[in-house]
Short mmCIF file of C-alpha atoms in Angstrom, two decimals:
data_model
loop_
_atom_site.label_atom_id
_atom_site.label_comp_id
_atom_site.label_asym_id
_atom_site.label_seq_id
_atom_site.Cartn_x
_atom_site.Cartn_y
_atom_site.Cartn_z
CA UNK O 1 5.32 -14.43 16.88
CA UNK O 2 2.06 -13.45 15.26
CA UNK O 3 1.79 -14.70 11.70
CA UNK O 4 -1.62 -13.21 10.97
CA UNK O 5 -1.79 -11.07 7.85
CA UNK O 6 -4.25 -8.68 6.30
CA UNK O 7 -3.50 -9.91 2.81
CA UNK O 8 -6.56 -12.20 2.60
CA UNK O 9 -4.44 -14.50 0.44
CA UNK O 10 -6.16 -17.63 1.70
CA UNK O 11 -9.56 -16.07 0.98
CA UNK O 12 -8.87 -15.19 -2.64
CA UNK O 13 -10.36 -17.32 -5.35
CA UNK O 14 -8.57 -18.35 -8.49
CA UNK O 15 -11.01 -16.25 -10.49
CA UNK O 16 -10.10 -13.13 -8.51
CA UNK O 17 -6.34 -13.54 -8.43
CA UNK O 18 -4.59 -15.93 -10.83
CA UNK O 19 -1.90 -18.13 -9.32
CA UNK O 20 1.46 -16.84 -10.53
CA UNK O 21 3.59 -18.43 -7.81
CA UNK O 22 3.28 -22.15 -8.37
CA UNK O 23 6.63 -23.90 -8.49
CA UNK O 24 7.73 -26.62 -10.80
CA UNK O 25 10.82 -28.60 -11.66
CA UNK O 26 11.20 -29.95 -15.20
CA UNK O 27 10.71 -33.72 -15.44
CA UNK O 28 10.91 -34.33 -11.71
CA UNK O 29 9.72 -37.70 -10.45
CA UNK O 30 6.34 -38.13 -8.80
CA UNK O 31 6.51 -37.55 -5.06
CA UNK O 32 4.25 -37.02 -2.09
CA UNK O 33 6.50 -34.26 -0.75
CA UNK O 34 4.29 -31.14 -0.55
CA UNK O 35 5.16 -27.79 -2.12
CA UNK O 36 6.93 -26.17 0.82
CA UNK O 37 7.19 -22.72 -0.79
CA UNK O 38 3.50 -21.92 -1.11
CA UNK O 39 1.84 -19.74 1.51
CA UNK O 40 -1.18 -21.49 3.04
CA UNK O 41 -2.06 -25.01 4.04
CA UNK O 42 -0.16 -28.01 2.71
CA UNK O 43 -1.68 -31.49 2.27
CA UNK O 44 0.39 -33.06 4.98
CA UNK O 45 0.35 -33.47 8.75
CA UNK O 46 3.79 -32.58 9.96
CA UNK O 47 5.64 -30.63 12.60
CA UNK O 48 6.87 -27.14 11.76
CA UNK O 49 9.60 -25.35 13.68
CA UNK O 50 10.16 -21.60 13.46
CA UNK O 51 13.42 -19.90 14.36
CA UNK O 52 13.42 -16.13 14.80
CA UNK O 53 16.49 -13.94 14.34
CA UNK O 54 16.61 -10.22 15.05
CA UNK O 55 19.03 -8.83 12.49
CA UNK O 56 20.77 -5.48 12.64
CA UNK O 57 21.56 -3.68 9.42
CA UNK O 58 24.96 -4.25 7.81
CA UNK O 59 24.84 -0.79 6.19
CA UNK O 60 22.90 2.13 7.63
CA UNK O 61 22.64 5.87 7.12
CA UNK O 62 19.82 8.39 6.77
CA UNK O 63 19.31 7.60 3.08
CA UNK O 64 19.92 3.84 2.84
CA UNK O 65 19.79 0.61 4.82
CA UNK O 66 20.72 -3.00 4.00
CA UNK O 67 19.96 -6.26 5.80
CA UNK O 68 21.71 -9.56 5.09
CA UNK O 69 19.74 -12.80 5.52
CA UNK O 70 21.21 -16.11 6.55
CA UNK O 71 20.87 -18.98 4.09
CA UNK O 72 18.90 -21.31 6.30
CA UNK O 73 15.36 -22.64 6.42
CA UNK O 74 12.52 -21.07 4.44
CA UNK O 75 11.97 -17.34 4.93
CA UNK O 76 8.49 -16.68 6.29
CA UNK O 77 6.66 -14.06 4.26
CA UNK O 78 5.38 -12.29 7.36
CA UNK O 79 8.82 -11.54 8.70
CA UNK O 80 9.02 -7.91 9.78
CA UNK O 81 11.07 -4.77 9.41
CA UNK O 82 10.84 -2.61 12.53
CA UNK O 83 11.38 1.14 12.14
CA UNK O 84 11.44 4.14 14.46
CA UNK O 85 12.31 7.82 14.08
CA UNK O 86 13.39 10.55 16.49
CA UNK O 87 13.38 14.35 16.35
CA UNK O 88 16.78 15.99 15.83
CA UNK O 89 15.83 19.63 15.35
CA UNK O 90 13.17 22.15 16.42
CA UNK O 91 9.77 21.11 17.74
CA UNK O 92 7.62 18.20 16.59
CA UNK O 93 4.38 20.17 17.12
CA UNK O 94 2.61 16.86 17.72
CA UNK O 95 3.73 15.31 14.41
CA UNK O 96 2.37 11.92 13.33
CA UNK O 97 2.70 9.54 10.39
CA UNK O 98 0.30 9.92 7.42
CA UNK O 99 -2.95 8.26 8.46
CA UNK O 100 -3.36 6.01 5.43
CA UNK O 101 0.16 4.54 5.15
CA UNK O 102 1.69 5.02 8.60
CA UNK O 103 5.39 4.31 8.97
CA UNK O 104 5.70 3.41 5.27
CA UNK O 105 6.14 7.14 4.66
CA UNK O 106 9.79 6.64 5.65
CA UNK O 107 10.48 4.23 2.75
CA UNK O 108 11.05 5.50 -0.78
CA UNK O 109 12.20 2.28 -2.46
CA UNK O 110 12.47 -1.37 -1.42
CA UNK O 111 14.74 -3.89 -3.19
CA UNK O 112 15.17 -7.65 -2.63
CA UNK O 113 18.37 -9.15 -4.07
CA UNK O 114 20.06 -12.52 -4.45
CA UNK O 115 23.74 -11.80 -4.88
CA UNK O 116 23.79 -8.89 -7.34
CA UNK O 117 20.53 -9.88 -9.04
CA UNK O 118 17.32 -8.00 -8.20
CA UNK O 119 14.44 -10.34 -7.41
CA UNK O 120 11.82 -7.69 -6.73
CA UNK O 121 11.74 -3.89 -6.47
CA UNK O 122 9.07 -1.30 -5.67
CA UNK O 123 9.68 2.40 -6.33
CA UNK O 124 7.84 5.33 -4.71
CA UNK O 125 6.81 2.83 -2.09
CA UNK O 126 4.62 5.20 -0.07
CA UNK O 127 2.31 5.79 -3.05
CA UNK O 128 2.28 2.08 -3.92
CA UNK O 129 1.43 1.28 -0.28
CA UNK O 130 -1.34 3.91 -0.24
CA UNK O 131 -3.13 2.00 -3.00
CA UNK O 132 -2.63 -1.35 -1.27
CA UNK O 133 -3.82 0.10 2.06
CA UNK O 134 -7.26 0.87 0.65
CA UNK O 135 -8.08 -2.83 0.94
CA UNK O 136 -7.44 -3.03 4.69
CA UNK O 137 -10.71 -3.04 6.64
CA UNK O 138 -11.54 -0.36 9.18
CA UNK O 139 -11.72 -2.77 12.09
CA UNK O 140 -8.30 -4.16 11.16
CA UNK O 141 -6.87 -0.65 11.13
CA UNK O 142 -8.51 0.13 14.46
CA UNK O 143 -7.55 -3.00 16.33
CA UNK O 144 -4.21 -3.95 14.80
CA UNK O 145 -2.63 -1.62 12.23
CA UNK O 146 -2.85 1.39 14.54
CA UNK O 147 -0.30 -0.33 16.77
CA UNK O 148 1.79 -2.20 14.22
CA UNK O 149 2.08 0.05 11.14
CA UNK O 150 0.46 3.35 12.32
CA UNK O 151 -2.28 3.10 9.69
CA UNK O 152 -5.34 4.75 11.24
CA UNK O 153 -8.02 4.90 8.52
CA UNK O 154 -10.91 3.52 10.55
CA UNK O 155 -14.31 4.70 9.27
CA UNK O 156 -17.25 4.85 11.64
CA UNK O 157 -20.56 6.72 11.72
CA UNK O 158 -20.94 9.98 13.64
CA UNK O 159 -24.10 10.30 15.71
CA UNK O 160 -25.54 13.66 16.72
CA UNK O 161 -29.17 13.16 17.73
CA UNK O 162 -28.74 13.86 21.43
CA UNK O 163 -28.93 17.12 23.34
CA UNK O 164 -26.49 18.91 25.63
CA UNK O 165 -27.45 21.25 28.42
CA UNK O 166 -27.45 24.81 27.10
CA UNK O 167 -27.03 23.70 23.47
CA UNK O 168 -29.55 22.92 20.77
CA UNK O 169 -27.35 20.30 19.15
CA UNK O 170 -25.08 17.73 20.72
CA UNK O 171 -23.65 14.27 20.62
CA UNK O 172 -25.79 11.34 21.71
CA UNK O 173 -22.85 9.27 22.95
CA UNK O 174 -21.72 12.05 25.23
CA UNK O 175 -25.04 12.38 27.07
CA UNK O 176 -25.88 8.67 27.08
CA UNK O 177 -28.83 8.86 24.72
CA UNK O 178 -29.74 6.47 21.94
CA UNK O 179 -27.67 6.63 18.79
CA UNK O 180 -30.67 6.22 16.52
CA UNK O 181 -29.45 7.84 13.36
CA UNK O 182 -26.04 8.48 11.88
CA UNK O 183 -25.89 12.00 10.51
CA UNK O 184 -22.37 11.67 9.10
CA UNK O 185 -19.40 9.35 8.69
CA UNK O 186 -15.71 9.90 9.11
CA UNK O 187 -12.36 8.63 10.32
CA UNK O 188 -12.28 7.88 14.05
CA UNK O 189 -8.77 6.43 14.32
CA UNK O 190 -8.11 3.64 16.80
CA UNK O 191 -10.38 4.32 19.77
CA UNK O 192 -14.07 4.24 20.63
CA UNK O 193 -16.34 7.10 19.75
CA UNK O 194 -16.06 9.08 23.00
CA UNK O 195 -12.45 10.03 22.43
CA UNK O 196 -12.62 13.79 21.95
CA UNK O 197 -10.25 16.20 23.58
CA UNK O 198 -12.46 17.79 26.26
CA UNK O 199 -16.11 18.79 26.35
CA UNK O 200 -15.40 22.18 24.75
CA UNK O 201 -15.33 20.43 21.39
CA UNK O 202 -19.09 20.10 21.64
CA UNK O 203 -19.75 23.78 22.34
CA UNK O 204 -19.60 24.65 18.65
CA UNK O 205 -23.10 23.86 17.42
CA UNK O 206 -21.98 24.22 13.80
CA UNK O 207 -19.59 21.27 14.28
CA UNK O 208 -21.37 18.75 16.49
CA UNK O 209 -19.10 15.82 15.70
CA UNK O 210 -16.06 16.96 17.62
CA UNK O 211 -12.39 16.83 16.71
CA UNK O 212 -10.47 13.55 16.43
CA UNK O 213 -6.88 13.39 17.71
CA UNK O 214 -4.03 10.93 17.21
CA UNK O 215 -3.06 9.19 20.46
CA UNK O 216 0.00 10.60 22.25
CA UNK O 217 1.94 7.34 21.98
CA UNK O 218 1.57 7.46 18.18
CA UNK O 219 3.17 10.88 17.84
CA UNK O 220 6.74 11.40 16.77
CA UNK O 221 7.81 12.93 20.07
CA UNK O 222 7.29 9.57 21.81
CA UNK O 223 9.58 7.75 19.33
CA UNK O 224 7.07 4.96 18.59
CA UNK O 225 8.43 1.82 16.95
CA UNK O 226 6.39 0.26 14.13
CA UNK O 227 6.83 -2.58 11.68
CA UNK O 228 6.12 -3.58 8.07
CA UNK O 229 5.66 -7.10 6.73
CA UNK O 230 8.05 -8.31 4.05
CA UNK O 231 4.97 -9.35 2.08
CA UNK O 232 3.86 -5.69 2.06
CA UNK O 233 7.27 -4.57 0.82
CA UNK O 234 7.34 -7.28 -1.84
CA UNK O 235 3.78 -8.41 -2.73
CA UNK O 236 4.84 -11.65 -4.42
CA UNK O 237 5.73 -12.97 -0.94
CA UNK O 238 2.01 -13.04 -0.11
CA UNK O 239 1.75 -16.29 -2.05
CA UNK O 240 5.33 -17.65 -2.11
CA UNK O 241 8.28 -18.03 0.24
CA UNK O 242 12.02 -18.06 -0.39
CA UNK O 243 13.89 -21.37 0.11
CA UNK O 244 16.98 -19.82 1.64
CA UNK O 245 18.46 -23.20 2.59
CA UNK O 246 18.58 -24.10 -1.12
CA UNK O 247 20.35 -20.87 -2.14
CA UNK O 248 24.12 -20.44 -2.20
CA UNK O 249 24.07 -16.71 -2.93
CA UNK O 250 23.58 -14.16 -0.14
CA UNK O 251 20.06 -12.71 0.00
CA UNK O 252 19.82 -9.06 1.00
CA UNK O 253 17.07 -6.51 1.51
CA UNK O 254 17.72 -2.83 0.75
CA UNK O 255 15.61 0.12 1.87
CA UNK O 256 16.05 3.63 0.50
CA UNK O 257 14.60 6.24 2.85
CA UNK O 258 12.49 9.23 1.83
CA UNK O 259 14.06 12.65 2.17
CA UNK O 260 14.05 14.08 5.68
CA UNK O 261 14.28 17.63 4.35
CA UNK O 262 12.02 20.25 5.87
CA UNK O 263 11.41 21.51 2.34
CA UNK O 264 10.04 18.16 1.10
CA UNK O 265 7.81 17.42 4.13
CA UNK O 266 7.41 13.76 3.11
CA UNK O 267 7.85 11.76 6.30
CA UNK O 268 5.29 13.17 8.75
CA UNK O 269 2.18 15.29 9.17
CA UNK O 270 1.47 18.06 11.66
CA UNK O 271 -1.85 19.11 13.22
CA UNK O 272 -3.66 22.35 12.53
CA UNK O 273 -1.71 25.26 13.96
CA UNK O 274 1.55 23.31 13.79
CA UNK O 275 4.43 23.87 11.41
CA UNK O 276 6.63 21.28 9.72
CA UNK O 277 9.80 22.95 10.93
CA UNK O 278 11.71 19.96 12.24
CA UNK O 279 13.89 17.09 11.06
CA UNK O 280 13.76 13.54 12.34
CA UNK O 281 16.35 10.79 11.96
CA UNK O 282 15.58 7.10 11.62
CA UNK O 283 16.99 5.36 14.69
CA UNK O 284 19.54 2.71 13.72
CA UNK O 285 19.24 0.64 16.90
CA UNK O 286 15.45 0.39 16.45
CA UNK O 287 15.60 -0.38 12.74
CA UNK O 288 15.91 -4.14 12.63
CA UNK O 289 14.72 -7.13 10.68
CA UNK O 290 12.76 -9.79 12.55
CA UNK O 291 13.40 -12.78 10.30
CA UNK O 292 11.40 -15.97 10.81
CA UNK O 293 12.89 -19.14 9.32
CA UNK O 294 10.57 -22.13 8.84
CA UNK O 295 11.87 -25.66 9.29
CA UNK O 296 10.05 -28.83 8.32
CA UNK O 297 11.38 -32.27 9.26
CA UNK O 298 14.90 -32.60 7.92
CA UNK O 299 14.14 -35.57 5.68
CA UNK O 300 11.26 -33.68 4.04
CA UNK O 301 13.39 -30.59 3.35
CA UNK O 302 16.22 -32.71 2.02
CA UNK O 303 13.87 -34.66 -0.25
CA UNK O 304 12.33 -31.42 -1.53
CA UNK O 305 15.75 -29.94 -2.31
CA UNK O 306 16.86 -33.13 -4.12
CA UNK O 307 13.71 -33.33 -6.22
CA UNK O 308 13.87 -29.62 -7.03
CA UNK O 309 17.53 -29.18 -7.82
CA UNK O 310 16.33 -27.31 -10.92
CA UNK O 311 13.44 -25.29 -9.50
CA UNK O 312 11.44 -22.80 -11.55
CA UNK O 313 8.78 -20.45 -10.30
CA UNK O 314 6.83 -17.49 -11.64
CA UNK O 315 6.07 -14.39 -9.63
CA UNK O 316 4.94 -10.80 -10.18
CA UNK O 317 7.00 -7.62 -10.00
CA UNK O 318 6.02 -3.98 -10.48
CA UNK O 319 7.41 -1.29 -12.73
CA UNK O 320 6.67 2.41 -12.31
CA UNK O 321 6.18 5.04 -14.99
CA UNK O 322 5.49 8.59 -13.88
CA UNK O 323 5.18 12.06 -15.32
CA UNK O 324 4.65 15.58 -13.99
CA UNK O 325 1.46 17.21 -15.28
CA UNK O 326 -0.57 20.36 -14.90
CA UNK O 327 -4.33 20.81 -15.03
CA UNK O 328 -3.88 21.68 -18.74
CA UNK O 329 -1.45 18.94 -19.80
CA UNK O 330 -3.56 16.29 -18.03
CA UNK O 331 -6.16 16.63 -20.79
CA UNK O 332 -6.16 14.49 -23.94
CA UNK O 333 -2.90 12.84 -22.94
CA UNK O 334 -1.37 9.66 -24.39
CA UNK O 335 1.38 8.08 -22.27
CA UNK O 336 3.52 5.06 -23.05
CA UNK O 337 3.88 3.35 -19.67
CA UNK O 338 6.12 0.46 -20.72
CA UNK O 339 5.63 -3.30 -20.70
CA UNK O 340 7.01 -3.88 -24.20
CA UNK O 341 7.69 -7.56 -24.79
CA UNK O 342 6.41 -8.51 -21.32
CA UNK O 343 3.42 -10.37 -19.92
CA UNK O 344 1.43 -7.82 -17.95
CA UNK O 345 -1.44 -8.74 -15.60
CA UNK O 346 -2.74 -5.36 -14.49
CA UNK O 347 -2.17 -1.62 -14.41
CA UNK O 348 -3.13 0.82 -11.66
CA UNK O 349 -2.49 4.53 -11.52
CA UNK O 350 -2.84 7.57 -9.28
CA UNK O 351 -2.57 11.34 -9.63
CA UNK O 352 -0.87 13.08 -6.68
CA UNK O 353 -1.13 16.81 -6.07
CA UNK O 354 2.42 18.12 -5.62
CA UNK O 355 1.13 20.95 -3.41
CA UNK O 356 -0.01 18.47 -0.76
CA UNK O 357 2.45 17.65 2.00
CA UNK O 358 2.60 16.91 5.70
CA UNK O 359 2.25 20.58 6.59
CA UNK O 360 -1.41 20.78 5.60
CA UNK O 361 -2.73 17.28 4.93
CA UNK O 362 -3.16 14.35 7.33
CA UNK O 363 -2.45 12.04 4.36
CA UNK O 364 0.70 13.95 3.42
CA UNK O 365 1.36 13.64 -0.29
CA UNK O 366 0.19 10.01 -0.36
CA UNK O 367 -3.22 10.43 -1.99
CA UNK O 368 -4.77 10.37 -5.44
CA UNK O 369 -6.97 13.25 -6.50
CA UNK O 370 -9.80 13.19 -8.99
CA UNK O 371 -11.61 15.82 -11.07
CA UNK O 372 -13.47 18.56 -9.22
CA UNK O 373 -17.18 19.27 -9.28
CA UNK O 374 -17.91 21.67 -12.11
CA UNK O 375 -20.79 23.60 -13.69
CA UNK O 376 -18.96 24.06 -16.99
CA UNK O 377 -19.38 20.57 -18.40
CA UNK O 378 -23.15 20.64 -18.76
CA UNK O 379 -25.14 23.79 -19.17
CA UNK O 380 -26.93 24.85 -16.00
CA UNK O 381 -26.23 21.57 -14.18
CA UNK O 382 -23.65 21.04 -11.45
CA UNK O 383 -21.81 17.78 -12.06
CA UNK O 384 -18.46 16.32 -11.16
CA UNK O 385 -15.63 16.48 -13.60
CA UNK O 386 -14.63 13.17 -15.13
CA UNK O 387 -11.61 11.10 -16.01
CA UNK O 388 -11.89 9.68 -19.52
CA UNK O 389 -9.58 6.67 -19.50
CA UNK O 390 -8.54 3.71 -21.61
CA UNK O 391 -5.54 1.45 -22.24
CA UNK O 392 -4.23 0.36 -25.62
CA UNK O 393 -1.88 -2.56 -26.23
CA UNK O 394 -1.26 -4.94 -29.11
CA UNK O 395 -3.13 -2.49 -31.38
CA UNK O 396 -6.40 -2.87 -29.48
CA UNK O 397 -8.09 -0.84 -26.76
CA UNK O 398 -8.91 -2.54 -23.47
CA UNK O 399 -12.41 -1.05 -23.57
CA UNK O 400 -14.34 -0.50 -26.82
CA UNK O 401 -15.65 2.77 -25.35
CA UNK O 402 -13.55 5.03 -23.11
CA UNK O 403 -14.54 4.82 -19.43
CA UNK O 404 -15.61 8.14 -17.90
CA UNK O 405 -17.97 7.15 -15.10
CA UNK O 406 -16.47 7.22 -11.59
CA UNK O 407 -18.68 4.30 -10.50
CA UNK O 408 -17.27 2.23 -13.36
CA UNK O 409 -13.71 3.19 -12.38
CA UNK O 410 -14.46 1.95 -8.86
CA UNK O 411 -16.00 -1.24 -10.26
CA UNK O 412 -12.85 -1.84 -12.32
CA UNK O 413 -10.75 -1.71 -9.14
CA UNK O 414 -12.94 -4.41 -7.62
CA UNK O 415 -12.64 -6.54 -10.76
CA UNK O 416 -8.88 -6.04 -10.88
CA UNK O 417 -8.10 -6.86 -7.27
CA UNK O 418 -10.95 -9.25 -6.46
CA UNK O 419 -11.84 -7.23 -3.34
CA UNK O 420 -13.60 -3.99 -2.47
CA UNK O 421 -11.68 -0.88 -1.30
CA UNK O 422 -12.67 0.34 2.15
CA UNK O 423 -13.29 3.95 1.13
CA UNK O 424 -16.47 6.00 1.01
CA UNK O 425 -18.00 7.32 -2.18
CA UNK O 426 -17.14 10.89 -1.19
CA UNK O 427 -13.52 9.93 -0.53
CA UNK O 428 -13.27 8.26 -3.92
CA UNK O 429 -15.00 10.65 -6.32
CA UNK O 430 -16.31 13.56 -4.26
CA UNK O 431 -19.92 12.41 -4.50
CA UNK O 432 -22.38 11.54 -1.73
CA UNK O 433 -21.63 14.22 0.85
CA UNK O 434 -21.55 12.33 4.16
CA UNK O 435 -18.17 13.11 5.76
CA UNK O 436 -18.31 15.08 9.01
CA UNK O 437 -16.17 16.12 11.93
CA UNK O 438 -12.59 17.30 12.16
CA UNK O 439 -9.29 15.51 12.58
CA UNK O 440 -6.29 17.13 14.26
CA UNK O 441 -8.10 20.46 13.89
CA UNK O 442 -8.58 20.02 10.14
CA UNK O 443 -11.94 19.54 8.46
CA UNK O 444 -12.38 15.91 7.41
CA UNK O 445 -14.36 16.94 4.34
CA UNK O 446 -11.37 18.92 3.05
CA UNK O 447 -8.87 16.24 4.06
CA UNK O 448 -10.53 13.18 2.54
CA UNK O 449 -12.95 14.24 -0.20
CA UNK O 450 -11.74 13.07 -3.61
CA UNK O 451 -8.38 11.92 -2.21
CA UNK O 452 -8.67 8.18 -3.00
CA UNK O 453 -9.39 8.35 -6.73
CA UNK O 454 -7.31 5.39 -7.90
CA UNK O 455 -7.86 3.65 -11.23
CA UNK O 456 -7.00 -0.01 -11.89
CA UNK O 457 -7.54 -2.40 -14.77
CA UNK O 458 -6.74 -6.04 -15.40
CA UNK O 459 -5.50 -6.82 -18.89
CA UNK O 460 -7.85 -9.54 -20.02
CA UNK O 461 -6.45 -11.10 -23.19
CA UNK O 462 -3.52 -13.13 -21.75
CA UNK O 463 -1.21 -11.80 -24.43
CA UNK O 464 2.38 -10.73 -24.42
CA UNK O 465 2.61 -6.98 -24.98
CA UNK O 466 4.20 -6.14 -28.33
CA UNK O 467 7.16 -3.83 -28.92
CA UNK O 468 4.97 -0.74 -28.80
CA UNK O 469 4.20 -1.24 -25.11
CA UNK O 470 1.09 -0.17 -23.22
CA UNK O 471 -0.39 3.25 -23.93
CA UNK O 472 -2.59 5.02 -21.40
CA UNK O 473 -5.18 7.43 -22.78
CA UNK O 474 -5.83 9.92 -20.00
CA UNK O 475 -8.15 12.92 -20.07
CA UNK O 476 -8.77 14.63 -16.74
CA UNK O 477 -11.61 17.12 -17.07
CA UNK O 478 -11.63 20.02 -14.63
CA UNK O 479 -8.68 19.55 -12.28
CA UNK O 480 -7.73 22.29 -9.84
CA UNK O 481 -4.87 24.54 -10.92
CA UNK O 482 -1.49 23.20 -9.88
CA UNK O 483 1.17 20.61 -10.65
CA UNK O 484 0.59 16.88 -10.33
CA UNK O 485 2.51 13.63 -10.61
CA UNK O 486 0.84 10.76 -12.45
CA UNK O 487 2.14 7.32 -11.44
CA UNK O 488 1.40 4.15 -13.38
CA UNK O 489 2.32 0.77 -11.87
CA UNK O 490 2.28 -2.22 -14.20
CA UNK O 491 2.35 -5.76 -12.81
CA UNK O 492 4.74 -7.94 -14.82
CA UNK O 493 5.33 -11.69 -14.69
CA UNK O 494 8.92 -12.75 -14.05
CA UNK O 495 10.52 -16.19 -13.99
CA UNK O 496 13.15 -17.37 -11.53
CA UNK O 497 15.21 -20.54 -11.86
CA UNK O 498 17.10 -21.97 -8.92
CA UNK O 499 19.64 -24.47 -10.20
CA UNK O 500 22.24 -25.96 -7.88
CA UNK O 501 21.75 -23.08 -5.46
CA UNK O 502 22.28 -20.32 -8.03
CA UNK O 503 19.36 -18.06 -8.99
CA UNK O 504 18.73 -16.68 -12.47
CA UNK O 505 15.90 -14.24 -13.17
CA UNK O 506 14.25 -13.16 -16.39
CA UNK O 507 10.97 -11.75 -17.61
CA UNK O 508 8.37 -14.30 -18.67
#
């Protein structure tokens, strides 16, 4: 079993991501027994055994699924959920999963429970996962995620300095010439550069970069089976693990599926010339949980359980606030996004165009749009529209001056997450025109420009939010006409106490 992860947990510094998963037991005696619940290395040389169970669902239909875990060992955070779907009506027309989130487009909500108590829950999971997927490197998508989760956002340069017989413009890789200069960049999926569908793609001099296609085995008609880590479904598991052997209550995982309706067009995308005129069911026999249980030497696990009979640990959970907007109502807007009486670490938000779906976009609806370029904001000068943004809590603004610069918004994401998103400037804010080529017959410039405009901020005062909650001041200047959904995710600190095998959960 491969336990590698793209979470970069072990690479994060304490300055970038504060530790909210340390465990402690009140007034426990000093001991050299290591903290067995933390993800990463432990200061001890000991043998570790791993037992893997493949669990079928105890409840399954086309809207809901539940898995029941056994109370044994320590649940490894990189345990998997495997998922597959199959066509049940009409033609697939070469359908594929959205390029940026892959098979996560099938999941609408994920819930982790102990007994009847909810430990962690993520709503609108596809949109949440789209934000998290920005931090996965291109080479990781190309070499691993393309085959495990169906995420295919691998950026590479396009070269076009060669020549082709009978044409004035061609591709250097095709004719074996030197790739001396990159004229454009774009998404090249999971294969090497020379992957285009026949030489006729190069005959169009106006589009020298060819057309990129999803591999046949990744299309819906082949019923591919993919997987998602538990730590991706529930981010707190990236730094902590569940001591199932210490818990007397049953632990269950619930997945609510996205609508399979042809009208919603949420689960898949179709290439140019295709029509989303089909339905696909999630296959029950291929939807399983691959649960890995970690075992340390018995005396060590027994000693840890005895010394932590009253175990407390902090972790983070996410709450969603969303609202439907238009290009008019998205101006000069003040939204209360919750968090009253809670300790909140960060807020990130996205604005999804409700007109986007799998019928015309290779990202489906799982993107975040930004303001358009406009000539109306400054006389005689063509500039991009802007998002004027700020947060207010505890009667103070997060920033003394509202942020309206797209570069500063991008910088705030880096400061919030402690890592840089793997997106191009044009994909983020529509600036720096470098995207070229086509993908599944659709122009990459149209598909990706200004589709990754996420905004994130870390709340920096270490204060509990008062009863008024957090207010988001949002002013989108110059959006395209249409309807949008604004989603705000706030990261809250929760406390769990495991006493004599029974778990109690409350907000910090």
